[in-house]
Short mmCIF file of C-alpha atoms in Angstrom, two decimals:
data_model
loop_
_atom_site.label_atom_id
_atom_site.label_comp_id
_atom_site.label_asym_id
_atom_site.label_seq_id
_atom_site.Cartn_x
_atom_site.Cartn_y
_atom_site.Cartn_z
CA UNK A 1 -10.01 -5.42 66.59
CA UNK A 2 -13.00 -3.25 67.22
CA UNK A 3 -16.46 -4.11 65.90
CA UNK A 4 -16.30 -1.05 63.65
CA UNK A 5 -14.01 -2.90 61.23
CA UNK A 6 -15.30 -6.44 61.70
CA UNK A 7 -16.87 -6.58 58.21
CA UNK A 8 -13.66 -5.47 56.47
CA UNK A 9 -11.02 -7.86 57.76
CA UNK A 10 -7.87 -7.35 55.68
CA UNK A 11 -6.33 -10.29 53.88
CA UNK A 12 -3.62 -12.18 55.72
CA UNK A 13 -0.25 -10.74 54.71
CA UNK A 14 1.69 -12.64 52.07
CA UNK A 15 4.55 -14.74 53.50
CA UNK A 16 7.20 -12.47 52.00
CA UNK A 17 5.61 -9.21 53.16
CA UNK A 18 8.01 -7.38 55.51
CA UNK A 19 6.71 -6.30 58.88
CA UNK A 20 5.99 -2.61 58.77
CA UNK A 21 6.17 -2.51 54.98
CA UNK A 22 4.07 -0.17 52.83
CA UNK A 23 0.33 -0.41 53.41
CA UNK A 24 -0.25 -1.46 49.80
CA UNK A 25 2.08 -4.45 50.29
CA UNK A 26 0.57 -5.41 53.65
CA UNK A 27 -2.88 -5.42 52.04
CA UNK A 28 -1.92 -7.51 49.01
CA UNK A 29 -4.60 -10.20 48.50
CA UNK A 30 -3.64 -13.79 49.25
CA UNK A 31 -6.35 -15.33 47.05
CA UNK A 32 -7.96 -14.33 43.77
CA UNK A 33 -11.27 -13.91 45.60
CA UNK A 34 -9.76 -10.99 47.52
CA UNK A 35 -8.81 -9.04 44.36
CA UNK A 36 -11.12 -6.03 44.04
CA UNK A 37 -12.58 -4.48 40.92
CA UNK A 38 -11.75 -7.26 38.43
CA UNK A 39 -14.64 -9.68 38.94
CA UNK A 40 -15.17 -9.84 35.17
CA UNK A 41 -11.85 -11.75 35.04
CA UNK A 42 -11.40 -13.38 38.45
CA UNK A 43 -15.03 -14.33 39.12
CA UNK A 44 -16.40 -17.82 38.40
CA UNK A 45 -17.55 -16.80 34.91
CA UNK A 46 -14.42 -14.77 34.11
CA UNK A 47 -11.57 -15.96 31.91
CA UNK A 48 -9.17 -16.31 34.84
CA UNK A 49 -11.79 -17.90 37.08
CA UNK A 50 -12.53 -20.54 34.45
CA UNK A 51 -8.84 -21.32 33.87
CA UNK A 52 -8.21 -21.71 37.61
CA UNK A 53 -11.26 -23.97 37.97
CA UNK A 54 -9.90 -26.14 35.15
CA UNK A 55 -6.45 -26.13 36.73
CA UNK A 56 -4.78 -25.09 33.50
CA UNK A 57 -3.47 -21.69 32.42
CA UNK A 58 -2.77 -20.36 28.97
CA UNK A 59 -0.29 -17.57 28.36
CA UNK A 60 -1.88 -14.17 28.74
CA UNK A 61 -1.30 -10.44 28.57
CA UNK A 62 -2.82 -8.39 31.38
CA UNK A 63 -3.58 -4.94 29.99
CA UNK A 64 -4.75 -2.20 32.31
CA UNK A 65 -3.95 1.09 34.05
CA UNK A 66 -1.46 1.32 36.93
CA UNK A 67 -2.60 0.09 40.33
CA UNK A 68 -5.33 -2.28 39.13
CA UNK A 69 -3.81 -5.56 40.34
CA UNK A 70 -1.82 -6.99 37.41
CA UNK A 71 1.17 -8.09 39.50
CA UNK A 72 -1.02 -9.43 42.30
CA UNK A 73 -3.15 -11.48 39.91
CA UNK A 74 -0.07 -13.03 38.28
CA UNK A 75 1.36 -14.11 41.65
CA UNK A 76 -1.95 -15.53 42.81
CA UNK A 77 -2.44 -17.40 39.54
CA UNK A 78 0.76 -19.34 40.10
CA UNK A 79 -0.37 -20.30 43.61
CA UNK A 80 -3.87 -21.22 42.42
CA UNK A 81 -2.70 -23.81 39.88
CA UNK A 82 0.53 -24.94 41.55
CA UNK A 83 3.07 -23.37 39.21
CA UNK A 84 6.49 -22.10 40.15
CA UNK A 85 6.48 -18.29 40.07
CA UNK A 86 9.24 -16.24 38.45
CA UNK A 87 9.16 -12.52 37.82
CA UNK A 88 11.22 -10.09 35.76
CA UNK A 89 10.74 -6.47 34.75
CA UNK A 90 11.39 -5.38 31.19
CA UNK A 91 12.65 -2.07 32.58
CA UNK A 92 15.58 -3.68 34.41
CA UNK A 93 16.18 -6.91 32.47
CA UNK A 94 18.14 -7.72 29.35
CA UNK A 95 18.95 -10.73 27.17
CA UNK A 96 21.23 -12.29 29.81
CA UNK A 97 18.45 -12.12 32.41
CA UNK A 98 15.99 -13.74 30.03
CA UNK A 99 18.39 -16.58 29.21
CA UNK A 100 18.90 -17.23 32.92
CA UNK A 101 15.15 -17.27 33.60
CA UNK A 102 14.46 -19.64 30.71
CA UNK A 103 17.32 -21.96 31.75
CA UNK A 104 16.00 -22.13 35.31
CA UNK A 105 12.46 -22.75 34.04
CA UNK A 106 13.69 -25.59 31.81
CA UNK A 107 15.58 -27.18 34.72
CA UNK A 108 12.53 -27.02 36.98
CA UNK A 109 10.47 -28.44 34.14
CA UNK A 110 12.70 -31.50 34.02
CA UNK A 111 11.93 -31.98 37.71
CA UNK A 112 8.22 -31.90 36.97
CA UNK A 113 7.35 -28.33 37.97
CA UNK A 114 6.34 -25.84 35.32
CA UNK A 115 6.97 -22.11 35.64
CA UNK A 116 4.67 -19.12 35.39
CA UNK A 117 6.87 -16.27 34.18
CA UNK A 118 5.48 -12.83 34.98
CA UNK A 119 6.97 -10.06 32.84
CA UNK A 120 6.15 -6.61 34.12
CA UNK A 121 6.07 -3.76 31.57
CA UNK A 122 6.46 -6.34 28.79
CA UNK A 123 5.94 -3.65 26.14
CA UNK A 124 9.35 -2.25 27.09
CA UNK A 125 11.08 -5.21 25.45
CA UNK A 126 11.92 -4.55 21.81
CA UNK A 127 10.57 -6.69 18.98
CA UNK A 128 13.59 -8.98 18.84
CA UNK A 129 13.46 -9.59 22.60
CA UNK A 130 9.74 -10.34 22.38
CA UNK A 131 10.46 -12.88 19.64
CA UNK A 132 12.83 -14.57 22.08
CA UNK A 133 9.87 -15.65 24.24
CA UNK A 134 8.18 -17.60 21.44
CA UNK A 135 10.01 -20.96 21.54
CA UNK A 136 9.75 -21.17 25.33
CA UNK A 137 6.04 -20.37 25.27
CA UNK A 138 5.40 -22.83 22.45
CA UNK A 139 7.23 -25.77 24.05
CA UNK A 140 5.65 -25.14 27.46
CA UNK A 141 8.86 -24.18 29.25
CA UNK A 142 7.00 -21.19 30.67
CA UNK A 143 3.45 -20.01 30.91
CA UNK A 144 3.85 -16.34 30.10
CA UNK A 145 1.87 -13.68 31.94
CA UNK A 146 2.81 -10.24 30.68
CA UNK A 147 1.62 -6.96 32.15
CA UNK A 148 1.32 -3.72 30.22
CA UNK A 149 -0.29 -0.34 30.55
CA UNK A 150 -0.05 0.19 26.79
CA UNK A 151 -2.29 -1.10 24.02
CA UNK A 152 -0.88 -4.55 23.09
CA UNK A 153 -1.99 -4.07 19.49
CA UNK A 154 0.60 -1.32 19.12
CA UNK A 155 3.35 -2.49 21.47
CA UNK A 156 3.56 -6.30 21.18
CA UNK A 157 4.53 -8.57 18.32
CA UNK A 158 1.69 -10.18 16.44
CA UNK A 159 3.33 -13.59 16.91
CA UNK A 160 3.41 -13.16 20.69
CA UNK A 161 -0.18 -11.89 20.75
CA UNK A 162 -1.36 -14.88 18.72
CA UNK A 163 -0.05 -17.21 21.43
CA UNK A 164 -1.61 -15.29 24.32
CA UNK A 165 -4.99 -14.17 25.54
CA UNK A 166 -5.30 -10.43 26.09
CA UNK A 167 -7.24 -9.78 29.30
CA UNK A 168 -8.29 -6.23 30.08
CA UNK A 169 -8.23 -4.95 33.65
CA UNK A 170 -10.52 -2.05 34.47
CA UNK A 171 -9.51 1.04 36.39
CA UNK A 172 -10.87 0.62 39.89
CA UNK A 173 -14.28 2.17 40.49
CA UNK A 174 -15.39 4.02 43.60
CA UNK A 175 -16.79 0.88 45.25
CA UNK A 176 -13.52 -1.03 44.82
CA UNK A 177 -11.45 1.91 46.05
CA UNK A 178 -13.68 2.37 49.09
CA UNK A 179 -13.27 -1.31 49.87
CA UNK A 180 -9.49 -0.89 49.81
CA UNK A 181 -9.76 2.02 52.23
CA UNK A 182 -11.98 -0.06 54.52
CA UNK A 183 -9.40 -2.86 54.50
CA UNK A 184 -6.69 -0.36 55.36
CA UNK A 185 -8.74 0.99 58.25
CA UNK A 186 -9.33 -2.56 59.49
CA UNK A 187 -5.59 -3.29 59.38
CA UNK A 188 -4.77 -0.04 61.18
CA UNK A 189 -7.73 -0.50 63.54
CA UNK A 190 -8.82 3.12 63.19
CA UNK A 191 -10.71 5.22 60.66
CA UNK A 192 -9.08 7.63 58.29
CA UNK A 193 -9.15 11.20 59.66
CA UNK A 194 -11.51 12.44 56.95
CA UNK A 195 -15.07 13.66 56.78
CA UNK A 196 -17.37 12.11 54.17
CA UNK A 197 -16.70 14.76 51.54
CA UNK A 198 -12.92 14.49 51.99
CA UNK A 199 -13.10 10.70 51.78
CA UNK A 200 -14.97 11.00 48.46
CA UNK A 201 -12.35 13.51 47.26
CA UNK A 202 -9.53 11.11 48.21
CA UNK A 203 -11.16 8.31 46.22
CA UNK A 204 -11.68 10.57 43.22
CA UNK A 205 -8.06 11.74 43.34
CA UNK A 206 -6.82 8.16 42.92
CA UNK A 207 -8.12 8.08 39.31
CA UNK A 208 -8.74 4.32 39.57
CA UNK A 209 -5.26 3.51 40.95
CA UNK A 210 -5.50 1.37 44.10
CA UNK A 211 -1.79 1.58 44.90
CA UNK A 212 -1.85 5.37 44.79
CA UNK A 213 -4.91 5.47 47.01
CA UNK A 214 -3.34 3.25 49.66
CA UNK A 215 -0.13 5.28 49.62
CA UNK A 216 -2.16 8.42 50.27
CA UNK A 217 -4.10 6.66 53.02
CA UNK A 218 -0.81 5.56 54.62
CA UNK A 219 0.30 9.19 54.76
CA UNK A 220 -2.94 10.13 56.50
CA UNK A 221 -2.55 7.30 59.02
CA UNK A 222 0.95 8.51 59.85
CA UNK A 223 -0.16 12.02 60.84
CA UNK A 224 -1.72 12.86 64.16
CA UNK A 225 -4.62 15.16 63.33
CA UNK A 226 -6.80 16.80 66.00
CA UNK A 227 -9.96 16.48 63.88
CA UNK A 228 -11.05 14.99 60.55
CA UNK A 229 -10.03 16.88 57.43
CA UNK A 230 -12.48 18.43 55.00
CA UNK A 231 -11.72 18.47 51.24
CA UNK A 232 -9.81 21.76 51.46
CA UNK A 233 -7.67 20.44 54.29
CA UNK A 234 -7.04 17.20 52.44
CA UNK A 235 -5.98 19.06 49.30
CA UNK A 236 -3.56 21.20 51.29
CA UNK A 237 -2.03 18.17 52.98
CA UNK A 238 -1.67 15.71 50.11
CA UNK A 239 -0.11 16.21 46.71
CA UNK A 240 -2.54 16.44 43.83
CA UNK A 241 -2.45 13.40 41.59
CA UNK A 242 -1.31 14.11 38.05
CA UNK A 243 -3.55 12.51 35.45
CA UNK A 244 -2.08 9.48 33.67
CA UNK A 245 -1.32 10.77 30.19
CA UNK A 246 1.66 9.83 28.03
CA UNK A 247 1.74 12.27 25.16
CA UNK A 248 3.26 9.74 22.76
CA UNK A 249 1.16 6.73 23.77
CA UNK A 250 -2.36 5.41 23.72
CA UNK A 251 -3.82 7.76 26.35
CA UNK A 252 -2.92 10.63 24.06
CA UNK A 253 -4.71 9.12 21.07
CA UNK A 254 -7.70 8.03 23.13
CA UNK A 255 -8.38 11.55 24.37
CA UNK A 256 -7.84 13.30 21.05
CA UNK A 257 -10.19 10.74 19.47
CA UNK A 258 -12.77 11.41 22.18
CA UNK A 259 -12.41 15.17 21.63
CA UNK A 260 -12.79 14.86 17.85
CA UNK A 261 -15.85 12.63 18.06
CA UNK A 262 -17.50 14.81 20.71
CA UNK A 263 -17.05 17.82 18.44
CA UNK A 264 -18.44 15.87 15.49
CA UNK A 265 -21.40 14.83 17.63
CA UNK A 266 -22.11 18.50 18.51
CA UNK A 267 -21.65 17.95 22.26
CA UNK A 268 -19.89 21.09 23.52
CA UNK A 269 -19.89 19.87 27.14
CA UNK A 270 -18.11 16.58 26.40
CA UNK A 271 -15.73 18.25 23.93
CA UNK A 272 -14.74 20.82 26.55
CA UNK A 273 -14.21 18.05 29.12
CA UNK A 274 -11.85 16.03 26.93
CA UNK A 275 -9.95 19.11 25.87
CA UNK A 276 -9.57 20.09 29.54
CA UNK A 277 -8.33 16.55 30.31
CA UNK A 278 -5.58 16.97 27.75
CA UNK A 279 -4.53 20.49 28.71
CA UNK A 280 -4.53 19.91 32.47
CA UNK A 281 -2.45 16.76 31.96
CA UNK A 282 0.25 18.77 30.18
CA UNK A 283 -0.61 18.43 26.49
CA UNK A 284 0.98 21.07 24.29
CA UNK A 285 -1.77 23.66 23.57
CA UNK A 286 -0.57 24.16 20.00
CA UNK A 287 -1.11 20.45 19.34
CA UNK A 288 -4.73 20.81 20.48
CA UNK A 289 -5.10 23.86 18.23
CA UNK A 290 -3.73 21.93 15.25
CA UNK A 291 -6.30 19.19 15.81
CA UNK A 292 -9.12 21.73 16.17
CA UNK A 293 -8.03 23.45 12.96
CA UNK A 294 -8.04 20.16 11.10
CA UNK A 295 -11.52 19.43 12.47
CA UNK A 296 -12.77 22.80 11.21
CA UNK A 297 -12.01 21.74 7.64
CA UNK A 298 -12.78 18.04 7.92
CA UNK A 299 -16.09 18.09 9.78
CA UNK A 300 -17.48 21.61 9.25
CA UNK A 301 -15.94 22.98 6.09
CA UNK A 302 -18.19 25.33 4.18
CA UNK A 303 -21.20 24.63 6.37
CA UNK A 304 -19.65 27.41 8.46
CA UNK A 305 -16.58 28.99 6.83
CA UNK A 306 -15.93 30.97 10.02
CA UNK A 307 -14.95 27.78 11.86
CA UNK A 308 -11.51 27.73 10.29
CA UNK A 309 -11.12 31.47 10.92
CA UNK A 310 -11.98 30.97 14.60
CA UNK A 311 -9.29 28.29 14.98
CA UNK A 312 -6.59 30.37 13.33
CA UNK A 313 -7.60 33.37 15.44
CA UNK A 314 -7.35 31.17 18.55
CA UNK A 315 -3.84 30.14 17.51
CA UNK A 316 -2.82 33.77 17.11
CA UNK A 317 -4.40 34.71 20.44
CA UNK A 318 -2.66 31.86 22.26
CA UNK A 319 0.72 32.67 20.75
CA UNK A 320 0.20 36.34 21.72
CA UNK A 321 -1.02 35.74 25.28
CA UNK A 322 0.55 32.41 26.24
CA UNK A 323 -0.70 30.26 29.13
CA UNK A 324 -2.94 30.46 31.02
CA UNK A 325 -4.64 33.54 29.52
CA UNK A 326 -4.47 32.29 25.95
CA UNK A 327 -6.16 29.00 26.79
CA UNK A 328 -9.51 30.78 26.88
CA UNK A 329 -9.17 31.38 23.14
CA UNK A 330 -8.72 27.63 22.66
CA UNK A 331 -11.87 27.05 24.70
CA UNK A 332 -13.74 29.54 22.50
CA UNK A 333 -12.62 27.76 19.34
CA UNK A 334 -13.60 24.38 20.80
CA UNK A 335 -17.09 25.59 21.69
CA UNK A 336 -17.51 27.26 18.28
CA UNK A 337 -16.67 24.00 16.50
CA UNK A 338 -18.94 21.91 18.70
CA UNK A 339 -21.92 24.18 18.11
CA UNK A 340 -21.36 24.83 14.39
CA UNK A 341 -23.34 23.04 11.64
CA UNK A 342 -21.45 19.97 10.47
CA UNK A 343 -20.45 18.86 7.00
CA UNK A 344 -17.73 16.55 5.72
CA UNK A 345 -18.48 17.45 2.11
CA UNK A 346 -15.12 19.19 1.64
CA UNK A 347 -13.32 16.19 3.17
CA UNK A 348 -15.05 13.63 0.95
CA UNK A 349 -14.56 15.91 -2.07
CA UNK A 350 -10.81 16.02 -1.39
CA UNK A 351 -10.54 12.23 -1.22
CA UNK A 352 -12.59 11.76 -4.39
CA UNK A 353 -10.68 14.43 -6.33
CA UNK A 354 -7.27 13.11 -5.25
CA UNK A 355 -8.30 9.57 -6.24
CA UNK A 356 -9.46 10.77 -9.65
CA UNK A 357 -6.26 12.78 -10.17
CA UNK A 358 -4.14 9.69 -9.47
CA UNK A 359 -6.21 7.54 -11.83
CA UNK A 360 -6.36 9.96 -14.79
CA UNK A 361 -2.65 10.76 -14.80
CA UNK A 362 -1.53 13.57 -17.11
CA UNK A 363 -4.65 14.46 -19.10
CA UNK A 364 -4.37 17.89 -20.63
CA UNK A 365 -6.99 20.53 -19.83
CA UNK A 366 -9.02 21.69 -22.87
CA UNK A 367 -6.94 24.02 -25.06
CA UNK A 368 -9.42 26.87 -24.64
CA UNK A 369 -8.43 27.40 -20.97
CA UNK A 370 -4.67 27.08 -21.45
CA UNK A 371 -2.56 30.20 -21.18
CA UNK A 372 -0.80 31.32 -24.38
CA UNK A 373 2.15 33.56 -23.52
CA UNK A 374 4.00 32.82 -26.81
CA UNK A 375 3.12 33.04 -30.50
CA UNK A 376 3.68 29.32 -30.99
CA UNK A 377 1.19 28.46 -28.26
CA UNK A 378 -1.41 30.72 -29.83
CA UNK A 379 -0.79 29.13 -33.22
CA UNK A 380 -1.46 25.62 -31.90
CA UNK A 381 -4.75 26.70 -30.33
CA UNK A 382 -3.91 27.51 -26.72
CA UNK A 383 -6.56 29.89 -25.38
CA UNK A 384 -8.63 29.74 -28.56
CA UNK A 385 -12.36 30.12 -27.93
CA UNK A 386 -12.00 30.85 -24.22
CA UNK A 387 -15.29 32.17 -22.80
CA UNK A 388 -14.53 35.04 -20.43
CA UNK A 389 -17.25 34.61 -17.83
CA UNK A 390 -17.51 38.28 -16.92
CA UNK A 391 -18.59 39.04 -20.48
CA UNK A 392 -21.67 36.78 -20.13
CA UNK A 393 -25.01 37.39 -18.54
CA UNK A 394 -24.90 36.84 -14.75
CA UNK A 395 -21.09 36.39 -15.02
CA UNK A 396 -21.46 32.76 -16.05
CA UNK A 397 -20.56 31.21 -19.41
CA UNK A 398 -21.36 27.54 -18.73
CA UNK A 399 -18.19 26.43 -20.53
CA UNK A 400 -16.65 22.96 -20.13
CA UNK A 401 -13.38 23.00 -18.18
CA UNK A 402 -12.66 19.25 -18.11
CA UNK A 403 -10.06 17.34 -20.16
CA UNK A 404 -11.55 16.24 -23.48
CA UNK A 405 -10.91 12.56 -22.64
CA UNK A 406 -12.71 12.76 -19.32
CA UNK A 407 -16.37 12.89 -18.41
CA UNK A 408 -17.11 15.73 -15.96
CA UNK A 409 -17.11 14.34 -12.42
CA UNK A 410 -18.85 15.51 -9.28
CA UNK A 411 -16.66 15.48 -6.16
CA UNK A 412 -18.21 18.13 -3.94
CA UNK A 413 -21.82 17.64 -2.82
CA UNK A 414 -22.76 20.36 -0.34
CA UNK A 415 -25.13 19.47 2.45
CA UNK A 416 -28.31 21.38 3.24
CA UNK A 417 -26.83 22.56 6.56
CA UNK A 418 -25.54 25.99 7.42
CA UNK A 419 -23.89 28.07 4.73
CA UNK A 420 -23.69 25.03 2.44
CA UNK A 421 -27.43 25.36 1.90
CA UNK A 422 -26.75 28.58 -0.03
CA UNK A 423 -23.82 27.00 -1.85
CA UNK A 424 -26.04 24.08 -2.90
CA UNK A 425 -28.62 26.48 -4.29
CA UNK A 426 -25.93 28.38 -6.23
CA UNK A 427 -24.47 25.16 -7.66
CA UNK A 428 -27.92 23.95 -8.70
CA UNK A 429 -28.50 27.23 -10.53
CA UNK A 430 -25.16 26.87 -12.34
CA UNK A 431 -25.96 23.27 -13.27
CA UNK A 432 -29.25 24.33 -14.74
CA UNK A 433 -27.57 27.04 -16.82
CA UNK A 434 -24.98 24.53 -18.07
CA UNK A 435 -27.76 22.27 -19.27
CA UNK A 436 -29.27 25.05 -21.35
CA UNK A 437 -26.06 26.73 -22.55
#
């Protein structure tokens, strides 16, 4: 091997790695120390590092994005503490497979060797199947290591979570990804055919997924190129990575939460970024518009009444133009909301009013403001003494409109921001008139 790659010697291939297999498999670490990007777990002070040092593992759930080392860590854990390793995938396994795995683990246990059972995509098992793990975890038949890309709080049974540690794997940063590329170059004994800018673009395109990065690198190694590629050449040669984004799972809710809170925090740049993340990943534009419209009422309200109008106009424009032309109207609405004065006064007023309505039941309004379309209703006092506001000075009578059994409440408290400043002044004037009427 040339001196150029002496500092980046690749790990020795695992015993079961086929000759000429995929680069990602040939570079699989053989010890926990070789795992990149997860030092917070595998390092001496990390949860996994401490368990290995003690020689005893507890059941755990490894939660993290694709290509961050969940499967590799599980395999290396078994080796590190001398457990038998068994692996199943929830995508391809059913009840019969689980029974077979547990029976084999129990038999090996009788012979004095415990089993680490790695369950890939564990969130794919339904609730009843997840419950099936409990007795075998509790009696020590298996030490369970589950891997999931989904939030365990939503996807796994509480009983299973209570018997496991949830360990979070981070998406791989640029340093970790560059180290993987260096290991690949050392294994291949030649550099990638990329200039510095293209190399940075390749790392960025991986979106924290080490497996994806190495698969792309393997493609580059397989092509005889006369000179290193620049970013444009790299983009033309390799497929563009599609952002990880399941529209019915946690990534969806994370991004819409980030968009909402960026808007609330009046950061138009961040709001535009998160909205772009959603739209470029394939989110339905009308869903984004629905969330923006809700925000206009919840977090701006009457501080800027035009916010809601802008959102509805953006919906009409998008439905009229379609994609991609109509997406500019969504951008305009997003920027309007982010830069508008904020108020949740309408939102808090709604919650307070609805709560009061539920608590007070069926109280009748005062008779003076009830309609009296029949003679009988007039005879029993409906509409009697109603003060027609337009007949009073300044168009304001100051009458009481609350049920007789109820003390007037105050649900809406306008802020001193935007248009609500004027509303607050108007309401204060009305309150003063009521006091003197």
